[in-house]
Amino acid sequence: EAQVTQNPRYLITVTGKKLTVTCSQNMNHEYMSWYRQDPGLGLRQIYYSMNVEVTDKGDVPEGYKVSRKEKRNFPLILESPSPNQTSLYFCASSLKETQYFGPGTRLLVL
Amino acid sequence: QKEVEQNSGPLSVPEGAIASLNCTYSDRGSQSFFWYRQYSGKSPELIMFIYSNGDKEDGRFTAQLNKASQYVSLLIRDSQPSDSATYLCAVNRGSGTYKYIFGTGTRLKVLA
C-alpha cells in the first residue's frame, strides 16, 4: 500500500531534550516536506526536500533541522525543543502536484 | 495581510445544495493552486489543483481561478454530510519551487 508513515504518532517531551520524528514513504517520490499545524495559523511549511541531499527552508524553519540521505526517509530533528514547538506535525511526499500526507505526529513540549 | 486568506466559517449548507468556498492570495507570482480536504483528526488530502484561469471540474467539485482578481474558489455540488470537513486552500509560489503556502481553512458543515 502506497503510504507516508511517521513515528512516533504522539510524543510528550521536556524542554531541551533532543528528539527526532521520522518520516518514510514507499512511493519513490522525489519531493518531501514537513509542516506544522496550529490552531488559527493553519498549515505552515518547515522544510522541504527536492531530492536526496537537497533541502530548503520553508516558512518556519527556526528550531528545526532535516536531512535527506535516502530518497524514502526525511527525518525532522528538534535539537533543543521549546514549548512553542508544541504542535501537530505532518510529513508529505509527492512526485508532481499531488502531495500525500502522513498521519501526523502530535508533539507536546513541557 | 496574510498571503493566503480564507474565511474560517463554519459555512453551513443543506444537503444537496452547492457549497462555495473562497480563497484569496496576495502573491501575483503564484503559479498553482490547490484545494485540500481535512477531516477532523486526519491528515489533509488533495481534492484538486488548478493552474489556468477559468474552471476545472472533477466530479462534484469545480475549482475556479481568477488570477487578475487573485481569487480561487471551490464549488461542491450536491453537498453530502460526508463533505463536512475543513477545506484548505494552498498556493505554490512558482514553477520549479516546492514552497507551499496554506490558508487557515474553511470549516464546512453539510446539514442532513
PDB file of C-alpha atoms in Angstrom, chain B residues 20-75:
ATOM      1  CA  SER B  20     -18.952  27.665  -2.335  1.00  0.00           C
ATOM      2  CA  LEU B  21     -15.566  28.050  -0.688  1.00  0.00           C
ATOM      3  CA  ASN B  22     -13.366  31.033  -1.397  1.00  0.00           C
ATOM      4  CA  CYS B  23      -9.705  31.871  -1.142  1.00  0.00           C
ATOM      5  CA  THR B  24      -7.662  34.966  -1.990  1.00  0.00           C
ATOM      6  CA  TYR B  25      -3.912  35.193  -2.330  1.00  0.00           C
ATOM      7  CA  SER B  26      -1.535  38.121  -2.317  1.00  0.00           C
ATOM      8  CA  ASP B  27       1.466  36.977  -4.376  1.00  0.00           C
ATOM      9  CA  ARG B  28       0.812  37.668  -8.053  1.00  0.00           C
ATOM     10  CA  GLY B  29       3.669  35.354  -8.946  1.00  0.00           C
ATOM     11  CA  SER B  30       1.808  32.339  -7.606  1.00  0.00           C
ATOM     12  CA  GLN B  31       1.545  29.672 -10.244  1.00  0.00           C
ATOM     13  CA  SER B  32      -0.556  26.786  -8.994  1.00  0.00           C
ATOM     14  CA  PHE B  33      -3.441  26.471  -6.620  1.00  0.00           C
ATOM     15  CA  PHE B  34      -4.692  23.564  -4.596  1.00  0.00           C
ATOM     16  CA  TRP B  35      -7.699  22.539  -2.575  1.00  0.00           C
ATOM     17  CA  TYR B  36      -7.287  20.024   0.229  1.00  0.00           C
ATOM     18  CA  ARG B  37      -9.907  18.468   2.466  1.00  0.00           C
ATOM     19  CA  GLN B  38      -9.107  17.673   6.083  1.00  0.00           C
ATOM     20  CA  TYR B  39     -11.462  15.697   8.264  1.00  0.00           C
ATOM     21  CA  SER B  40     -11.213  16.305  11.986  1.00  0.00           C
ATOM     22  CA  GLY B  41      -8.218  14.474  13.409  1.00  0.00           C
ATOM     23  CA  LYS B  42      -7.000  13.365   9.990  1.00  0.00           C
ATOM     24  CA  SER B  43      -4.365  14.490   7.542  1.00  0.00           C
ATOM     25  CA  PRO B  44      -5.089  16.718   4.527  1.00  0.00           C
ATOM     26  CA  GLU B  45      -5.906  15.047   1.238  1.00  0.00           C
ATOM     27  CA  LEU B  46      -5.770  16.702  -2.161  1.00  0.00           C
ATOM     28  CA  ILE B  47      -9.099  17.303  -3.884  1.00  0.00           C
ATOM     29  CA  MET B  48      -7.846  19.107  -6.955  1.00  0.00           C
ATOM     30  CA  PHE B  49      -5.398  21.645  -8.329  1.00  0.00           C
ATOM     31  CA  ILE B  50      -5.662  24.329 -10.986  1.00  0.00           C
ATOM     32  CA  TYR B  51      -3.094  26.338 -12.933  1.00  0.00           C
ATOM     33  CA  SER B  52      -5.017  28.275 -15.540  1.00  0.00           C
ATOM     34  CA  ASN B  53      -7.697  30.899 -15.342  1.00  0.00           C
ATOM     35  CA  GLY B  54     -11.186  29.511 -15.592  1.00  0.00           C
ATOM     36  CA  ASP B  55     -12.911  26.424 -14.293  1.00  0.00           C
ATOM     37  CA  LYS B  56     -11.735  22.897 -13.751  1.00  0.00           C
ATOM     38  CA  GLU B  57     -14.252  20.204 -12.966  1.00  0.00           C
ATOM     39  CA  ASP B  58     -13.768  16.830 -11.292  1.00  0.00           C
ATOM     40  CA  GLY B  59     -16.949  15.015 -10.392  1.00  0.00           C
ATOM     41  CA  ARG B  60     -18.951  17.112  -7.931  1.00  0.00           C
ATOM     42  CA  PHE B  61     -16.049  19.526  -7.465  1.00  0.00           C
ATOM     43  CA  THR B  62     -15.225  22.582  -9.551  1.00  0.00           C
ATOM     44  CA  ALA B  63     -12.228  24.790  -8.938  1.00  0.00           C
ATOM     45  CA  GLN B  64     -12.321  28.316 -10.308  1.00  0.00           C
ATOM     46  CA  LEU B  65      -9.293  30.551 -10.746  1.00  0.00           C
ATOM     47  CA  ASN B  66      -9.187  34.253 -11.492  1.00  0.00           C
ATOM     48  CA  LYS B  67      -5.587  35.445 -11.482  1.00  0.00           C
ATOM     49  CA  ALA B  68      -6.499  39.071 -12.199  1.00  0.00           C
ATOM     50  CA  SER B  69      -8.557  39.163  -9.003  1.00  0.00           C
ATOM     51  CA  GLN B  70      -6.171  36.803  -7.156  1.00  0.00           C
ATOM     52  CA  TYR B  71      -9.064  34.617  -6.268  1.00  0.00           C
ATOM     53  CA  VAL B  72      -9.615  30.877  -6.291  1.00  0.00           C
ATOM     54  CA  SER B  73     -12.759  29.068  -5.285  1.00  0.00           C
ATOM     55  CA  LEU B  74     -14.086  25.561  -4.855  1.00  0.00           C
ATOM     56  CA  LEU B  75     -17.662  24.619  -5.603  1.00  0.00           C
TER      57      LEU B  75
END
